[in-house]
Tab-separated table of C-alpha atoms in Angstrom:
chain	number	residue	atom	x	y	z
A	1199	UNK	CA	63.866	30.206	18.961
A	1200	UNK	CA	64.089	32.138	15.691
A	1201	UNK	CA	65.245	29.019	13.862
A	1202	UNK	CA	62.244	27.021	15.168
A	1203	UNK	CA	59.815	29.763	14.162
A	1204	UNK	CA	61.349	29.916	10.672
A	1205	UNK	CA	60.952	26.126	10.328
A	1206	UNK	CA	57.273	26.309	11.386
A	1207	UNK	CA	56.594	29.147	8.911
A	1208	UNK	CA	58.205	27.165	6.079
A	1209	UNK	CA	56.136	24.095	6.975
A	1210	UNK	CA	52.900	26.096	7.133
A	1211	UNK	CA	53.628	27.772	3.789
A	1212	UNK	CA	53.896	24.319	2.235
A	1213	UNK	CA	50.500	23.401	3.710
A	1214	UNK	CA	48.622	26.281	2.132
A	1215	UNK	CA	45.895	25.004	-0.173
A	1216	UNK	CA	46.733	25.398	-3.849
A	1217	UNK	CA	43.804	26.423	-5.980
A	1218	UNK	CA	44.953	25.892	-9.559
A	1219	UNK	CA	42.844	22.774	-10.205
A	1220	UNK	CA	39.674	21.401	-8.661
A	1221	UNK	CA	37.360	18.506	-9.509
A	1222	UNK	CA	33.704	18.940	-8.575
A	1223	UNK	CA	31.333	16.013	-8.032
A	1224	UNK	CA	27.994	16.735	-9.697
A	1225	UNK	CA	24.621	15.469	-8.459
A	1226	UNK	CA	21.100	15.508	-9.871
A	1227	UNK	CA	18.841	17.882	-7.959
A	1228	UNK	CA	15.811	15.574	-8.079
A	1229	UNK	CA	14.671	13.563	-5.050
A	1230	UNK	CA	17.255	10.794	-5.734
A	1231	UNK	CA	20.270	13.153	-5.773
A	1232	UNK	CA	22.365	10.611	-7.682
A	1233	UNK	CA	25.911	11.402	-8.714
A	1234	UNK	CA	26.045	12.227	-12.422
A	1235	UNK	CA	29.784	12.680	-12.900
A	1236	UNK	CA	32.460	15.330	-12.444
A	1237	UNK	CA	33.602	18.682	-13.760
A	1238	UNK	CA	37.264	19.676	-13.518
A	1239	UNK	CA	38.424	23.289	-13.552
A	1240	UNK	CA	42.135	24.066	-14.092
A	1241	UNK	CA	44.166	27.236	-14.561
A	1242	UNK	CA	46.191	27.111	-17.789
A	1243	UNK	CA	48.132	29.542	-19.970
A	1244	UNK	CA	45.111	29.529	-22.333
A	1245	UNK	CA	42.682	30.477	-19.539
A	1246	UNK	CA	40.442	28.462	-17.262
A	1247	UNK	CA	40.022	24.949	-18.695
A	1248	UNK	CA	36.736	23.182	-17.957
A	1249	UNK	CA	36.423	19.429	-18.560
A	1250	UNK	CA	33.059	17.754	-18.143
A	1251	UNK	CA	32.575	14.026	-17.598
A	1252	UNK	CA	28.833	13.765	-17.041
A	1253	UNK	CA	26.110	11.180	-17.608
A	1254	UNK	CA	22.407	10.726	-16.954
A	1255	UNK	CA	21.389	14.166	-18.244
A	1256	UNK	CA	18.631	15.021	-20.723
A	1257	UNK	CA	19.946	15.408	-24.274
A	1258	UNK	CA	20.309	18.885	-25.729
A	1259	UNK	CA	21.793	22.241	-24.789
A	1260	UNK	CA	21.820	23.360	-21.169
A	1261	UNK	CA	22.681	26.574	-19.355
A	1262	UNK	CA	25.837	26.109	-17.296
A	1263	UNK	CA	27.006	28.602	-14.647
A	1264	UNK	CA	29.067	29.280	-11.553
A	1265	UNK	CA	26.707	30.418	-8.784
A	1266	UNK	CA	27.474	32.579	-5.741
A	1267	UNK	CA	27.032	30.185	-2.808
A	1268	UNK	CA	28.599	26.803	-1.977
A	1269	UNK	CA	25.272	25.009	-1.548
A	1270	UNK	CA	23.034	22.692	-3.546
A	1271	UNK	CA	20.204	22.760	-1.010
A	1272	UNK	CA	16.636	23.570	-1.926
A	1273	UNK	CA	15.429	27.037	-0.938
A	1274	UNK	CA	12.531	29.354	-1.635
A	1275	UNK	CA	12.523	31.263	-4.913
A	1276	UNK	CA	11.244	34.851	-5.387
A	1277	UNK	CA	7.673	33.567	-5.169
A	1278	UNK	CA	8.290	31.631	-1.955
A	1279	UNK	CA	8.139	28.208	-3.664
A	1280	UNK	CA	10.853	25.687	-2.723
A	1281	UNK	CA	13.172	24.964	-5.668
A	1282	UNK	CA	16.091	22.505	-5.999
A	1283	UNK	CA	19.556	24.054	-5.574
A	1284	UNK	CA	18.102	27.531	-5.040
A	1285	UNK	CA	20.464	28.014	-2.053
A	1286	UNK	CA	23.286	28.290	-4.635
A	1287	UNK	CA	22.089	31.865	-5.153
A	1288	UNK	CA	22.481	33.801	-8.375
A	1289	UNK	CA	25.179	33.746	-11.028
A	1290	UNK	CA	28.640	34.692	-9.769
A	1291	UNK	CA	28.817	38.445	-10.459
A	1292	UNK	CA	31.600	40.015	-8.332
A	1293	UNK	CA	31.456	43.323	-10.227
A	1294	UNK	CA	27.668	43.522	-9.642
A	1295	UNK	CA	27.098	44.084	-13.369
A	1296	UNK	CA	23.577	42.692	-13.183
A	1297	UNK	CA	24.003	41.596	-16.805
A	1298	UNK	CA	23.796	38.164	-18.382
A	1299	UNK	CA	26.094	38.494	-21.418
A	1300	UNK	CA	27.648	35.044	-21.795
A	1301	UNK	CA	31.129	33.660	-21.232
A	1302	UNK	CA	32.847	36.258	-23.425
A	1303	UNK	CA	30.779	39.305	-22.430
A	1304	UNK	CA	31.347	41.762	-19.613
A	1305	UNK	CA	28.466	40.653	-17.420
A	1306	UNK	CA	28.256	37.843	-14.868
A	1307	UNK	CA	31.665	36.199	-14.573
A	1308	UNK	CA	29.874	32.943	-13.722
A	1309	UNK	CA	28.434	32.604	-17.246
A	1310	UNK	CA	29.989	29.515	-18.834
A	1311	UNK	CA	29.676	28.136	-22.384
A	1312	UNK	CA	26.494	26.149	-23.009
A	1313	UNK	CA	26.729	22.470	-22.153
A	1314	UNK	CA	25.779	20.079	-24.961
A	1315	UNK	CA	24.510	16.683	-23.854
A	1316	UNK	CA	24.522	13.786	-26.341
A	1317	UNK	CA	21.499	11.560	-27.053
A	1318	UNK	CA	22.913	8.949	-24.632
A	1319	UNK	CA	22.877	11.502	-21.765
A	1320	UNK	CA	26.635	12.087	-21.663
A	1321	UNK	CA	28.558	15.348	-21.842
A	1322	UNK	CA	32.317	14.978	-22.268
A	1323	UNK	CA	33.530	18.397	-23.316
A	1324	UNK	CA	36.480	20.715	-22.887
A	1325	UNK	CA	36.061	24.495	-22.759
A	1326	UNK	CA	38.474	27.373	-22.215
A	1327	UNK	CA	37.556	30.732	-20.742
A	1328	UNK	CA	40.182	33.098	-22.171
A	1329	UNK	CA	41.319	36.519	-20.959
A	1330	UNK	CA	41.795	35.368	-17.372
A	1331	UNK	CA	38.077	35.948	-16.868
A	1332	UNK	CA	38.080	33.351	-14.075
A	1333	UNK	CA	40.691	31.425	-12.143
A	1334	UNK	CA	40.166	28.405	-9.911
A	1335	UNK	CA	40.782	30.590	-6.835
A	1336	UNK	CA	37.833	32.812	-7.909
A	1337	UNK	CA	35.370	29.925	-7.944
A	1338	UNK	CA	36.492	28.263	-4.697
A	1339	UNK	CA	33.585	27.954	-2.228
A	1340	UNK	CA	30.907	28.476	-4.891
A	1341	UNK	CA	28.717	26.048	-6.832
A	1342	UNK	CA	28.296	24.985	-10.436
A	1343	UNK	CA	24.771	24.542	-11.796
A	1344	UNK	CA	23.391	22.858	-14.910
A	1345	UNK	CA	19.981	24.173	-15.971
A	1346	UNK	CA	17.128	22.300	-17.674
A	1347	UNK	CA	17.073	24.520	-20.767
A	1348	UNK	CA	19.519	26.232	-23.079
A	1349	UNK	CA	21.025	29.662	-22.577
A	1350	UNK	CA	20.740	32.555	-25.019
A	1351	UNK	CA	23.077	34.780	-22.900
A	1352	UNK	CA	20.459	37.490	-22.656
A	1353	UNK	CA	17.784	38.538	-20.211
A	1354	UNK	CA	15.210	38.707	-23.019
A	1355	UNK	CA	12.711	37.197	-23.583
A	1356	UNK	CA	13.357	35.302	-20.310
A	1357	UNK	CA	15.673	36.278	-17.450
A	1358	UNK	CA	19.126	34.710	-17.194
A	1359	UNK	CA	19.083	33.230	-20.673
A	1360	UNK	CA	15.940	31.153	-20.153
A	1361	UNK	CA	17.766	28.142	-18.668
A	1362	UNK	CA	15.020	27.480	-16.161
A	1363	UNK	CA	15.144	24.823	-13.452
A	1364	UNK	CA	18.377	23.698	-11.833
A	1365	UNK	CA	18.768	20.007	-12.706
A	1366	UNK	CA	22.308	19.358	-11.448
A	1367	UNK	CA	24.586	20.943	-8.892
A	1368	UNK	CA	28.033	20.548	-7.382
A	1369	UNK	CA	29.823	22.466	-4.638
A	1370	UNK	CA	33.281	23.748	-5.561
A	1371	UNK	CA	35.557	23.003	-2.589
């Protein structure tokens, strides 16, 4: 009996999900909800590595964040108006800092480096978040959002860096 139980425990331990790398499928939040590529997150000795392979986005700089909830559904904003991907909630902020200080500050841990999209609508970039600020296990069952505008990593003059509307979303599984 003990031998059988040991064997089952060993087998179950091998079946535990390993969260050191995850690839997220990204979708536009407009009415078409077309796939626009993938983002891969991986734990490395240099910190969390983020690789983007995206297309079909507006050129320029975009706010880019991990959000609290694993949903890309529309929901009502503070004013009661339905907004795309609003069900993703706010920026991931496990320490409840309430501060938007960028990927190297001590505010929201979900603040990522700004995403730069080329004139042809593609974004193929690699970022590292040093200092073990985030690990793949931390972002499991959350979402990643790309905003319409850039991000100044401040709450002034506009809240949350001024990124505005959520134009792309993916659930981190």
